[in-house]
Amino acid sequence: MITEQEKNDTVESVSENSKNEEIREETDTEHAHTTLPDFPGGSETFEAAVKYCYAIKIELTLLNVAQLRCTGEVLEMMEDYW
């Protein structure tokens, strides 16, 4: 289960690296809390998916590729949107 703090830490760390000032400002002013029970791969996989969405380099390994594929399905990250 991904906790609210883990999610907030991930989004905050990504927004610090983001070049988009608008996203950074929204993250600083909004404090959304979400719990995602039974998320495939847990908080580490969620963090990798968030980084991928913000074009931050992630390492694909034999250990995480299946989890990232499942995460893509859960988050409905389809090729139709590319």
XYZ file of C-alpha atoms in Angstrom:
82
model
C 0.000 0.000 0.000
C 1.320 3.423 -0.900
C 0.985 5.861 1.958
C 0.114 9.514 1.664
C 3.578 10.571 2.793
C 5.321 8.370 0.218
C 3.166 9.830 -2.556
C 3.763 13.403 -1.413
C 7.516 12.828 -1.151
C 7.606 11.414 -4.679
C 5.611 14.221 -6.254
C 7.595 16.859 -4.371
C 10.935 15.387 -5.441
C 9.810 15.199 -9.064
C 8.474 18.743 -9.024
C 11.809 20.006 -7.721
C 13.434 18.485 -10.795
C 10.723 19.694 -13.146
C 11.423 22.593 -15.461
C 7.726 23.500 -15.537
C 7.203 26.354 -13.066
C 3.409 25.976 -13.134
C 3.594 22.366 -11.957
C 6.057 23.341 -9.239
C 3.738 26.106 -7.983
C 0.691 23.803 -7.936
C 2.601 21.173 -5.975
C 3.765 23.754 -3.441
C 0.255 25.095 -2.800
C -1.858 21.948 -2.998
C -1.615 19.113 -0.514
C -3.630 16.269 -1.986
C -3.647 13.064 0.021
C -4.264 9.759 -1.691
C -3.886 6.165 -0.605
C -3.497 3.531 -3.297
C -4.003 0.121 -1.676
C -2.532 -2.914 -3.445
C -0.639 -0.791 -5.961
C 1.611 -3.119 -8.017
C 5.214 -2.720 -6.923
C 4.424 -0.319 -4.094
C 5.795 3.164 -3.676
C 9.078 2.491 -5.499
C 7.276 1.479 -8.682
C 4.858 4.393 -8.372
C 7.820 6.747 -8.028
C 9.436 5.266 -11.157
C 6.182 5.785 -13.095
C 5.969 9.415 -11.953
C 9.580 9.999 -12.973
C 8.884 8.439 -16.370
C 5.913 10.772 -16.883
C 8.186 13.765 -16.210
C 10.899 12.434 -18.574
C 13.308 11.684 -15.735
C 15.610 8.773 -16.530
C 14.671 5.505 -14.802
C 16.512 2.207 -14.801
C 14.672 -0.779 -16.259
C 15.823 -4.084 -14.806
C 14.665 -7.670 -14.889
C 13.301 -7.093 -11.396
C 11.176 -4.002 -12.072
C 10.058 -4.265 -15.697
C 7.016 -6.460 -14.937
C 5.971 -4.201 -12.060
C 6.258 -1.130 -14.290
C 4.192 -2.851 -16.980
C 1.454 -3.597 -14.425
C 1.660 -0.028 -13.137
C 1.149 1.229 -16.681
C -2.001 -0.872 -16.945
C -3.349 0.307 -13.579
C -2.674 3.967 -14.438
C -4.032 3.447 -17.967
C -0.781 4.643 -19.552
C -1.531 3.534 -23.112
C 0.304 4.071 -26.375
C -2.826 5.795 -27.720
C -1.747 8.963 -25.913
C 1.777 9.209 -27.350
